[in-house]
PDB file of C-alpha atoms (C1' of nucleotides) in Angstrom:
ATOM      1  CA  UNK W   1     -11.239-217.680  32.483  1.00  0.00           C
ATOM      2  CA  UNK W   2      -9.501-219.890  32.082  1.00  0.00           C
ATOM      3  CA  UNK W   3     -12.749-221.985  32.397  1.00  0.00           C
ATOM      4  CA  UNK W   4     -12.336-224.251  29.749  1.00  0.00           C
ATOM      5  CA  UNK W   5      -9.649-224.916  27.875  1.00  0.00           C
ATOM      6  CA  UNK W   6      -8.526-227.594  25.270  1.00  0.00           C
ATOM      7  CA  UNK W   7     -10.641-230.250  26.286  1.00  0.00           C
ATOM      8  CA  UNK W   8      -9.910-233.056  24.146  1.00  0.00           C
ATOM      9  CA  UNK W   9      -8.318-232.475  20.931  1.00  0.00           C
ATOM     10  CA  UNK W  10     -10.435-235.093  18.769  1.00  0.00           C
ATOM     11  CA  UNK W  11     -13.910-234.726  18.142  1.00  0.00           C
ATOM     12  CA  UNK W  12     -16.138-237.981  18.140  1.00  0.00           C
ATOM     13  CA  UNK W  13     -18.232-238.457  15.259  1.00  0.00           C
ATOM     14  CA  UNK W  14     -21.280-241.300  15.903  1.00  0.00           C
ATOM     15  CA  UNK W  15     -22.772-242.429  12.527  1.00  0.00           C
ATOM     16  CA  UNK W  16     -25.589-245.147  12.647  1.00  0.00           C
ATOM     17  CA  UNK W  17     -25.158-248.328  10.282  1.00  0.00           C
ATOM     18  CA  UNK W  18     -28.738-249.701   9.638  1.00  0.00           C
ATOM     19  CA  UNK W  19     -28.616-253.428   9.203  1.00  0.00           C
ATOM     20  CA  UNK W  20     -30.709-256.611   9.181  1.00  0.00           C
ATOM     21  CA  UNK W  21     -29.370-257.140  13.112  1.00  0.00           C
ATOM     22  CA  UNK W  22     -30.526-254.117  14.179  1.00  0.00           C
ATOM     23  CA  UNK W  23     -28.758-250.706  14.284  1.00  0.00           C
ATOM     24  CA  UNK W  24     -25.124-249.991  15.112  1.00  0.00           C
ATOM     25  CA  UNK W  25     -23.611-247.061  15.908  1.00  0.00           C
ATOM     26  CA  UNK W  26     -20.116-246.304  14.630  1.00  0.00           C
ATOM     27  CA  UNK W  27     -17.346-243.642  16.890  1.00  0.00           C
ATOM     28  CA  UNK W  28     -14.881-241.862  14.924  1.00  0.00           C
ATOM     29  CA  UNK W  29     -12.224-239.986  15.670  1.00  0.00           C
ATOM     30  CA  UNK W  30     -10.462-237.711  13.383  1.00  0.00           C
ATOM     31  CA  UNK W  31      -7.902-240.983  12.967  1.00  0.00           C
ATOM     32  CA  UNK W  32     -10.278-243.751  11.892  1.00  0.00           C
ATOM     33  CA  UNK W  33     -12.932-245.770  13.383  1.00  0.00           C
ATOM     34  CA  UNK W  34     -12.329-245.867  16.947  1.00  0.00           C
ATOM     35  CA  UNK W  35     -15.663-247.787  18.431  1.00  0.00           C
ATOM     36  CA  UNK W  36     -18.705-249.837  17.358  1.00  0.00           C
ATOM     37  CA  UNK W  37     -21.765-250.162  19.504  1.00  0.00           C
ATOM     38  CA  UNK W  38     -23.913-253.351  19.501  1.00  0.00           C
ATOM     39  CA  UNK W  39     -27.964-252.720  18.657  1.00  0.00           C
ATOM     40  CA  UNK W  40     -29.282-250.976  21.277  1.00  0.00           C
ATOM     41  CA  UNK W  41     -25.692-250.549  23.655  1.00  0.00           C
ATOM     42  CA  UNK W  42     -25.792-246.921  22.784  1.00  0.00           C
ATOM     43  CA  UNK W  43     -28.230-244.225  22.368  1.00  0.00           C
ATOM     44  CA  UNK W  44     -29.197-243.578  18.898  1.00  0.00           C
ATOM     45  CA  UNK W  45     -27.190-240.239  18.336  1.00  0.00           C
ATOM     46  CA  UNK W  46     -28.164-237.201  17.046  1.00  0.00           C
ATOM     47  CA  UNK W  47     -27.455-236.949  13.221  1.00  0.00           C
ATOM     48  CA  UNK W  48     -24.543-234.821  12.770  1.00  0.00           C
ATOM     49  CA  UNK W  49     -25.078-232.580   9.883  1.00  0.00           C
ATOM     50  CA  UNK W  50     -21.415-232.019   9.337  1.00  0.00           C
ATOM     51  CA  UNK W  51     -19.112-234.790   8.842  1.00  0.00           C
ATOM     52  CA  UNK W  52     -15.816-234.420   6.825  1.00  0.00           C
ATOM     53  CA  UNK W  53     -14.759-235.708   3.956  1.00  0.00           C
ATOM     54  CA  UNK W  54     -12.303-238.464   5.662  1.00  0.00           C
ATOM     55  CA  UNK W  55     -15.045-239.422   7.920  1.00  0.00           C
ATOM     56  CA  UNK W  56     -17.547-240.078   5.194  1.00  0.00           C
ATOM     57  CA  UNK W  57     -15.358-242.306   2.862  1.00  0.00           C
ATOM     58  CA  UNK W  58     -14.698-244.231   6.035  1.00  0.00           C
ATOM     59  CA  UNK W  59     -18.302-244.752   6.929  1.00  0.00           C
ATOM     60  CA  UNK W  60     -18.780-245.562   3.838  1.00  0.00           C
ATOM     61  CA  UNK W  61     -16.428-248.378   3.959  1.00  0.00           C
ATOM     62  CA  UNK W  62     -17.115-249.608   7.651  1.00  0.00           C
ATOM     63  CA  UNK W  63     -20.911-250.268   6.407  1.00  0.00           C
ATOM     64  CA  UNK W  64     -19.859-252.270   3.604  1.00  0.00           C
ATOM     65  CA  UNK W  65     -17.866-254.387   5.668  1.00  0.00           C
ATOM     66  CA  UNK W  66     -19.997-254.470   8.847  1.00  0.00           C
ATOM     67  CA  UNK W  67     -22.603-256.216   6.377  1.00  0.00           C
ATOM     68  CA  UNK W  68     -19.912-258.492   4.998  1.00  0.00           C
ATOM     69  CA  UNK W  69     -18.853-259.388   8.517  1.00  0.00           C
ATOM     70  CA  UNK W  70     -22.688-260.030   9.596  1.00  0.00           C
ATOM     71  CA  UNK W  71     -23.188-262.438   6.911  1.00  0.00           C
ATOM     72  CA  UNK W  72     -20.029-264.106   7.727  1.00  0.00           C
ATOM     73  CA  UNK W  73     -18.165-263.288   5.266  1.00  0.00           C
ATOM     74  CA  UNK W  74     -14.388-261.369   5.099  1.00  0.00           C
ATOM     75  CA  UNK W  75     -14.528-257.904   4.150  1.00  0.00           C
ATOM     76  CA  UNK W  76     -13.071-256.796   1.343  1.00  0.00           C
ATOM     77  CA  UNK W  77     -11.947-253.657   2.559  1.00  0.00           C
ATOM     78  CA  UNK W  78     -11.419-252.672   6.116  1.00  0.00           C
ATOM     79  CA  UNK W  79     -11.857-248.317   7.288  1.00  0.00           C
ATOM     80  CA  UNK W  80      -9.146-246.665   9.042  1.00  0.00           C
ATOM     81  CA  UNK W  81      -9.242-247.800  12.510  1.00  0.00           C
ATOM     82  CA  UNK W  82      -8.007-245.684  15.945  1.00  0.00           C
ATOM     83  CA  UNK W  83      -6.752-247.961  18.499  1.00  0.00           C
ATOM     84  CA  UNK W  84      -5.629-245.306  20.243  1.00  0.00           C
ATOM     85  CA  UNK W  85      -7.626-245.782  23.613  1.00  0.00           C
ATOM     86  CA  UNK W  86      -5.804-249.299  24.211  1.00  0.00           C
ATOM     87  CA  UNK W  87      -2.597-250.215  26.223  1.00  0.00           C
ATOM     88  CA  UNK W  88       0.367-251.534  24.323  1.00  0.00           C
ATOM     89  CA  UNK W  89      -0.595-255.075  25.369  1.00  0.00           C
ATOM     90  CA  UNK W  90      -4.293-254.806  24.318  1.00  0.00           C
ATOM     91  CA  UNK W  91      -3.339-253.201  21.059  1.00  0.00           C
ATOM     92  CA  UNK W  92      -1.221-256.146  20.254  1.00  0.00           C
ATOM     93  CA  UNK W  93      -3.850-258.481  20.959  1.00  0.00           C
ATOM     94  CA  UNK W  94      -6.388-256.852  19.004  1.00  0.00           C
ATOM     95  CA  UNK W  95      -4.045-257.007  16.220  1.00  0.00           C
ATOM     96  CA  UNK W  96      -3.670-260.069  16.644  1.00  0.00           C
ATOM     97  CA  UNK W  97      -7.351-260.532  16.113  1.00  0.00           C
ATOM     98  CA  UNK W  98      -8.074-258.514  12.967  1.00  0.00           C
ATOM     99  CA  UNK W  99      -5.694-262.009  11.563  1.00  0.00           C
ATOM    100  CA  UNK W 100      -8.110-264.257  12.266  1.00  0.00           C
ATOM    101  CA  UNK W 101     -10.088-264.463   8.875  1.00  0.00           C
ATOM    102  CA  UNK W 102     -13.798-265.240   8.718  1.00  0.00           C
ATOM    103  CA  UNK W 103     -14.278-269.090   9.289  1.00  0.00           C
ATOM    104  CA  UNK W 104     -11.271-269.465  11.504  1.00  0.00           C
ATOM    105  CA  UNK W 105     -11.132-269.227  14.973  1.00  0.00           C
ATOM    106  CA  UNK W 106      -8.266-269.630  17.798  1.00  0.00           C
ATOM    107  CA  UNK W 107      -7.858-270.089  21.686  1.00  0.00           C
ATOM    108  CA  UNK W 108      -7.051-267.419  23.794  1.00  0.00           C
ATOM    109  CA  UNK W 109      -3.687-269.398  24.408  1.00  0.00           C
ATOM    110  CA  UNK W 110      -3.028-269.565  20.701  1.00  0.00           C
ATOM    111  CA  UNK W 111      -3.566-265.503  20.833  1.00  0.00           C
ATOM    112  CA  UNK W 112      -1.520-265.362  23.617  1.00  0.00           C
ATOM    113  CA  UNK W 113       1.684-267.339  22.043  1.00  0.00           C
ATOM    114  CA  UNK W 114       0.707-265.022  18.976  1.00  0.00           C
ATOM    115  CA  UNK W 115       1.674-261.838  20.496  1.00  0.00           C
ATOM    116  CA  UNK W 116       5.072-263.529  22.040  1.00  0.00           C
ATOM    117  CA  UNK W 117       3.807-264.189  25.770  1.00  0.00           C
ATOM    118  CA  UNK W 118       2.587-267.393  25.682  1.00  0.00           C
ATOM    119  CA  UNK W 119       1.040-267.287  29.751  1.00  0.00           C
ATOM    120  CA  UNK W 120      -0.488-264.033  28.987  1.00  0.00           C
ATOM    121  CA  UNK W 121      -3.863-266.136  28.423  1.00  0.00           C
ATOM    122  CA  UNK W 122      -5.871-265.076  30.961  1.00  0.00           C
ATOM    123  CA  UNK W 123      -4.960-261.450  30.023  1.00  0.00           C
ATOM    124  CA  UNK W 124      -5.699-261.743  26.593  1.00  0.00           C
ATOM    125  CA  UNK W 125      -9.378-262.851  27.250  1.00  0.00           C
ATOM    126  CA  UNK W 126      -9.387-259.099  29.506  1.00  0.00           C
ATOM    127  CA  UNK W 127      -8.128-257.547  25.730  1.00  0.00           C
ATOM    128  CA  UNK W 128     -10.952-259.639  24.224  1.00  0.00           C
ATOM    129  CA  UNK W 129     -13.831-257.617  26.265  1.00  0.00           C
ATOM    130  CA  UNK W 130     -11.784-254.612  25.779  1.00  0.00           C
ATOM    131  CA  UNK W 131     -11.672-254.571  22.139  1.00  0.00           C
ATOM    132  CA  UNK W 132     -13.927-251.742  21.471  1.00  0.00           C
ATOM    133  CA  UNK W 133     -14.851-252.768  17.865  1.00  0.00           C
ATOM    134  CA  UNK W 134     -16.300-256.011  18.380  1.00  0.00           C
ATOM    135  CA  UNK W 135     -17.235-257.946  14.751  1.00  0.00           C
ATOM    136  CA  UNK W 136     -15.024-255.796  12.660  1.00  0.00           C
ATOM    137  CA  UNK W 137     -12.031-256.942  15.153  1.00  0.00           C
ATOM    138  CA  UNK W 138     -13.286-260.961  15.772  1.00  0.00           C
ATOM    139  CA  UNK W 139     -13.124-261.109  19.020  1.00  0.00           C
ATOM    140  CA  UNK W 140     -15.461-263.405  18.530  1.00  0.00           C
ATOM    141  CA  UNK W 141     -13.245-266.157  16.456  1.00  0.00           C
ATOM    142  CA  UNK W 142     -11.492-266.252  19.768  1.00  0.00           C
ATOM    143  CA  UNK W 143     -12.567-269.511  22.192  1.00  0.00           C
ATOM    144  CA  UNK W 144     -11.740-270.955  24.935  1.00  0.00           C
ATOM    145  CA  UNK W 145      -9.914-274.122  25.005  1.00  0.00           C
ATOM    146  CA  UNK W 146     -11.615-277.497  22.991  1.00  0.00           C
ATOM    147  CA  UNK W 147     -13.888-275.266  21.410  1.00  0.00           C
ATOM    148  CA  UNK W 148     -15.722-274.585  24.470  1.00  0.00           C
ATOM    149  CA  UNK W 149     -17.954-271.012  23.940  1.00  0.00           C
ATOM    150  CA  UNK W 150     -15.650-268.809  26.179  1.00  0.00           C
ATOM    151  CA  UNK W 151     -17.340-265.204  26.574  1.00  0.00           C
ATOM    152  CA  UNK W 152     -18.251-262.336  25.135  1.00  0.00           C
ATOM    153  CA  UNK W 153     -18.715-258.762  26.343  1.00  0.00           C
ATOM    154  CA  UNK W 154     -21.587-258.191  24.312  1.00  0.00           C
ATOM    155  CA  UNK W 155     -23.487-261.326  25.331  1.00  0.00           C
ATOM    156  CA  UNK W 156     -22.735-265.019  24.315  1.00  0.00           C
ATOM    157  CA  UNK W 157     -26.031-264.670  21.831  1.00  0.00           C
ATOM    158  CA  UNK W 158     -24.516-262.376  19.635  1.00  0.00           C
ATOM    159  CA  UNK W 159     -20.578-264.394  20.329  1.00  0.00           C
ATOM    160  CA  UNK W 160     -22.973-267.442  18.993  1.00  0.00           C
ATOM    161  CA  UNK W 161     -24.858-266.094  16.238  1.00  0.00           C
ATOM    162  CA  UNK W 162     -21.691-264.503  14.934  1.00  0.00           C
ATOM    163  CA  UNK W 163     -19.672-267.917  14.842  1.00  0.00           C
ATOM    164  CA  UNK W 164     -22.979-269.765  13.373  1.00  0.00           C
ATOM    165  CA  UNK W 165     -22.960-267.256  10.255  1.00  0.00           C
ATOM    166  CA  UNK W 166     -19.405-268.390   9.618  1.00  0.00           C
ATOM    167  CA  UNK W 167     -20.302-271.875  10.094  1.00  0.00           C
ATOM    168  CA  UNK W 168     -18.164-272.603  12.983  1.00  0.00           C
ATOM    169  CA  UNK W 169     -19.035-275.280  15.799  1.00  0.00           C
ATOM    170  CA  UNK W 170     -18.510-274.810  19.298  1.00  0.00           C
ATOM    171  CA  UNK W 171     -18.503-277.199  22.142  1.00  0.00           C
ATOM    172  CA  UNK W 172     -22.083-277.430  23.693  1.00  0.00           C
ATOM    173  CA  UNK W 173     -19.675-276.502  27.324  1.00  0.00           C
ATOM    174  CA  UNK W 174     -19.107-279.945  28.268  1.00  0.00           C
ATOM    175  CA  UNK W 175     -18.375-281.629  25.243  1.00  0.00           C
ATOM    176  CA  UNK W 176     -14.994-282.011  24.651  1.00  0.00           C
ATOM    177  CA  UNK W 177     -12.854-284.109  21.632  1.00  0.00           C
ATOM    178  CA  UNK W 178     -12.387-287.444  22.178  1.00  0.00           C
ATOM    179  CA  UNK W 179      -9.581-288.989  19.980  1.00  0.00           C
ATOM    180  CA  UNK W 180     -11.569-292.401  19.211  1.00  0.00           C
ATOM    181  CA  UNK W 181      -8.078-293.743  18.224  1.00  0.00           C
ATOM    182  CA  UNK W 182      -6.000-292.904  15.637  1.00  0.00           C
TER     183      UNK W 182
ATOM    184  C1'  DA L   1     -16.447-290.306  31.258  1.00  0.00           C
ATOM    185  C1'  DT L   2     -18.207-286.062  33.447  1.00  0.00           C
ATOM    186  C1'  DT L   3     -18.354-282.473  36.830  1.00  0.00           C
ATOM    187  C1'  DT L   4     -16.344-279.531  40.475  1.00  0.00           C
ATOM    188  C1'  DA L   5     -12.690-277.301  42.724  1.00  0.00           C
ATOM    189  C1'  DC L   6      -8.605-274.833  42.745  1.00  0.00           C
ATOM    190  C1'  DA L   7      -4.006-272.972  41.870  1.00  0.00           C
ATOM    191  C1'  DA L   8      -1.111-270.396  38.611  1.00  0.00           C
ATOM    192  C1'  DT L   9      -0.187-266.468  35.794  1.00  0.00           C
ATOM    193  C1'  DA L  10      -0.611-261.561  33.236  1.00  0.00           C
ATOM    194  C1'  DT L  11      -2.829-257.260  32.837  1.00  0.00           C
ATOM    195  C1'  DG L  12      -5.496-253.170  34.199  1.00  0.00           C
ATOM    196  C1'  DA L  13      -8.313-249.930  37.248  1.00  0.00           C
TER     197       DA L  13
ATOM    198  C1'  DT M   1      -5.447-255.322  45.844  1.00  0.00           C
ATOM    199  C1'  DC M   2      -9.091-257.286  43.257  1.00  0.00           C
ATOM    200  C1'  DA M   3     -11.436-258.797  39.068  1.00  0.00           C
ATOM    201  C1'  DT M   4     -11.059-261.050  34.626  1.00  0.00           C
ATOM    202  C1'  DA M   5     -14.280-263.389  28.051  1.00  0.00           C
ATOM    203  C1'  DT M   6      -8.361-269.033  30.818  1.00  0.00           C
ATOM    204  C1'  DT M   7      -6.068-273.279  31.471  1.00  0.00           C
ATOM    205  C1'  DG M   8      -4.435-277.517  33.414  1.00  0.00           C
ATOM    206  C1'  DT M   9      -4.581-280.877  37.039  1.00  0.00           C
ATOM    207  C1'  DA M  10      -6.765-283.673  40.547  1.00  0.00           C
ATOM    208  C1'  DA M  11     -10.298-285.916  42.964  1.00  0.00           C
ATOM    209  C1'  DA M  12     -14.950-287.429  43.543  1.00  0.00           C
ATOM    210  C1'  DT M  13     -18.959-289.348  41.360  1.00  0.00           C
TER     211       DT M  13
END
DNA sequence: ATTTACAATATGA
DNA sequence: TCATATTGTAAAT
C-alpha cells in the first residue's frame, strides 16, 4: 500500500481565456494564479466542471486584466498570484517586474540595482524567462541595454507586439542613441 | 560609426 | 560544471 500517498497537496486548475491573440490557458493553484500559457504553448485542457468559488472570482479577474494588458493598457485589478515555484532571487525579480507599469520599460541592469544586487544582471535576464506569467508580470517592459530588443522566452514576436501595443520603441539591434550634442 | 569578440559576474539545474 | 532573455571594453573595418 502504501502505493500512493500525498502526492502534491495543491491541485492545478487550467481555465482557458479566449482573446483576440488567440487562446491562453491560465494554472491555478489553490493560492492564486500560478502560470499563464502563450496561444498554443499548452494543450487546450479539458474543461473542469468543478472549480471553487476562489478560483472563479480569480479567473474572473485574470481575464479582465489579460485583455487590459493585451491592449496595452494597466489593469485595473490584478488576481491573486502564487509565486510559489520560484527561488528567493527570482521571486524578487519578478516583483520587481509587476512595478513596471504599462508604457514603461527598464534594463535588466536597472532590475538588477532594483532588487539591491546591482551585478546580478545577467541573472536577472535567467528570472526574466523564468517568470511563469509572462504579460500579466512584464517581463516584457524589461530590455536590454540602449533599448536594444533583448529576449523573450516566448518568442521576440510576441516580446515585440507586446511593447508596440504600449507604444514603446526599441532599438532596430544596432541602433544605438547618439547624443547629437547637448 | 558599426560590427565582432571576449571577459566578468550571478544564479540555477 | 555549464548555460543563460547582459554589459562594457577593445580592436578591426
Amino acid at each position: 500500500m502504501s502505493s500512493m500517498k500525498a502526492k502534491s497537496p495543491e491541485q492545478f486548475f487550467e481555465l482557458v481565456i479566449e482573446t483576440p491573440d488567440g487562446d491562453f490557458v491560465a494554472h491555478y493553484t489553490d493560492r492564486g494564479l500560478a502560470a499563464l500559457d502563450f496561444p498554443g504553448r499548452a494543450q487546450r485542457p479539458i474543461s473542469n466542471s468543478k472549480v471553487p468559488a476562489q478560483i472563479d472570482s480569480w479567473h474572473r479577474i485574470t481575464i479582465r486584466a489579460l485583455k487590459q494588458a493585451l491592449a496595452g493598457r494597466q489593469p485595473d485589478e490584478m488576481p491573486a498570484l502564487d509565486l510559489s515555484s520560484g527561488t528567493d532571487f527570482q521571486r524578487r525579480v519578478w516583483n520587481a517586474l509587476r512595478e513596471i507599469t504599462a508604457g514603461h520599460t527598464q534594463s535588466y541592469s536597472e532590475i538588477a540595482r532594483t532588487i539591491g544586487q546591482p551585478e546580478a544582471v545577467r541573472a536577472v535576464g535567467g528570472a526574466c524567462g523564468a517568470n511563469p506569467i509572462p504579460v500579466l508580470v512584464p517581463c516584457h517592459r524589461v530590455l536590454a541595454a540602449n533599448h536594444k530588443i533583448g529576449g523573450f522566452s516566448g518568442g521576440l514576436n510576441w516580446k515585440r507586439r507586446l511593447l508596440e501595443r504600449e507604444a514603446i520603441k526599441v532599438s532596430d539591434g544596432s541602433e544605438q542613441f547618439v547624443l547629437t550634442g547637448e
